[in-house]
C-alpha atoms as one frame of an Amber mdcrd trajectory, in Angstrom:
protein
 151.307  97.778  37.125 154.521  96.601  38.740 155.529  97.938  42.144 158.777
  97.958  44.058 160.039  99.047  47.443 161.398 102.573  47.429 164.976 101.784
  48.428 165.159 100.430  51.964 161.975 102.191  53.065 158.666 100.414  53.680
 156.971 102.337  50.862 155.816 100.388  47.777 155.637 102.573  44.681 154.674
 101.984  41.093 157.596 101.674  38.700 156.137 104.640  36.847 156.149 108.039
  38.539 153.793 110.744  37.325 155.650 114.040  37.136 153.454 117.119  37.431
 155.749 119.975  36.492 153.590 120.812  33.462 150.354 120.963  35.446 148.932
 124.434  36.032 151.141 127.475  35.845 149.162 129.182  33.114 149.546 132.967
  33.451 151.838 132.517  36.451 155.457 133.410  35.617 157.914 131.701  35.671
 155.825 128.493  35.739 154.022 129.412  32.538 157.238 128.571  30.644 157.004
 124.855  31.497 153.462 124.473  32.767 150.157 125.491  31.414 148.033 122.371
  31.123 144.438 123.217  31.893 142.365 121.500  34.605 140.547 119.155  32.204
 143.779 117.892  30.621 145.446 117.559  34.014 142.475 115.597  35.404 142.508
 113.274  32.386 146.222 112.546  32.829 145.890 111.910  36.571 142.802 109.703
  36.093 144.584 107.647  33.429 147.635 107.218  35.637 145.540 106.171  38.645
 143.511 103.717  36.539 146.791 102.203  35.325 147.866 101.685  38.963 150.322
 104.569  39.344 150.683 105.502  43.007 153.923 107.480  42.734 153.117 111.120
  41.999 155.723 113.859  42.121 153.704 116.647  43.863 151.627 117.493  46.986
 147.997 116.396  46.391 145.916 117.648  49.326 146.969 114.747  51.510 147.492
 114.351  55.248 150.857 112.651  54.839 153.606 112.624  52.230 155.632 109.443
  51.781 158.693 111.086  50.225 159.373 114.830  50.399 162.208 116.160  48.258
 163.890 119.517  48.244 164.898 120.350  44.689 167.697 122.884  44.938 170.461
 124.062  47.218 169.717 127.377  48.936 172.984 129.238  49.578 171.219 131.740
  51.866 169.678 129.229  54.289 171.954 127.110  56.500 171.599 123.342  56.106
 170.704 123.087  59.777 167.656 125.307  59.289 166.467 123.382  56.233 167.045
 120.029  57.898 165.381 121.156  61.134 162.228 122.092  59.170 162.252 118.739
  57.388 162.870 116.938  60.685 159.889 118.750  62.242 157.662 117.519  59.410
 158.908 113.940  59.903 158.475 114.033  63.698 154.959 115.481  63.307 154.037
 112.550  61.062 153.397 114.752  58.036 156.297 113.249  56.061 157.664 109.690
  56.167 160.972 110.116  54.332 162.994 113.092  53.128 165.225 113.347  50.102
 166.730 115.805  47.644 167.447 116.357  43.986 169.727 118.667  42.029 172.354
 118.814  44.777 175.977 117.923  44.230 177.739 115.256  46.280 179.462 117.604
  48.760 176.125 119.256  49.597 174.518 115.876  50.232 177.389 114.678  52.407
 177.424 117.951  54.358 173.674 117.720  54.987 174.046 114.119  56.142 176.757
 115.229  58.566 174.531 117.969  59.987 171.673 115.469  60.375 173.944 113.036
  62.181 175.459 115.673  64.476 172.088 117.236  65.405 170.122 113.970  65.487
 167.787 115.149  62.708 165.865 113.071  60.200 168.291 111.718  57.645 167.857
 111.993  53.896 166.856 108.641  52.547 168.276 109.215  49.083 168.450 111.622
  46.192 167.683 111.925  42.526 170.635 111.485  40.259 171.130 114.622  38.303
 174.281 116.736  38.473 176.312 114.404  40.682 177.380 111.698  38.229 181.172
 112.058  38.724 180.916 111.759  42.511 178.063 109.239  42.648 180.036 106.184
  43.894 181.697 108.159  46.689 178.461 109.816  47.762 176.567 106.519  47.797
 179.204 104.884  50.000 179.331 107.847  52.384 175.583 108.291  52.572 174.474
 104.695  52.667 171.394 105.903  50.798 169.732 105.281  47.466 169.294 106.889
  44.102 165.946 107.709  42.553 165.794 107.958  38.809 164.578 106.565  35.505
 165.695 103.263  34.065 168.754 103.689  31.905 167.319 102.795  28.537 163.617
 102.157  29.010 160.817 104.647  29.401 157.206 103.618  29.592 154.687 106.083
  28.269 151.014 106.072  29.232 149.016 107.348  26.295 145.658 109.044  26.638
 143.133 107.626  24.205
C-alpha cells in the first residue's frame, strides 16, 4: 500500500480510502436506500481493506481520536459560528486533529474560514471537491487549504475473493 501526507497535516493516509456509506442502514430509512450491507459482509470488506494496508476510513469507528472530521452539508438553520465552535471544542479537547467539509460551495467555505479567523476557532484544513468546481481556484487561493478527492482517471478496486 502506498501512503501520502494528508495535505500539509502530519497525518499519513493510504492512497485508498474506504467509504462506508453502504454499511448498515438496513430497515432504517432513509439509510436503507443506499446502505444495507449486513455485518458479515461489512466485516469482510473492512478486514480486506485493513489487510491491504488501508488506514483511511470514512466513518467513526469506536476510536478515542479522529484524525479528520468532516461535516457533509451546509445547515441553513445553524449559524456557522455555532458549528465551528462545536468543531473547535472537539479539536481543543483532543478528540479531533483536523476539521474539514464536503458538499459546500465556495462562498460557504470562505465565510466559515472568515468566522474561524475572527473568533480564533480551529480552521478547516480542506474540503472535498464536489459542487464547487467553478470557484475552486478562487477558494483554494483564499483558503490556503487543500482538496480531498479521487484521482482524476484512476480508481483502484479491492476485490473480495
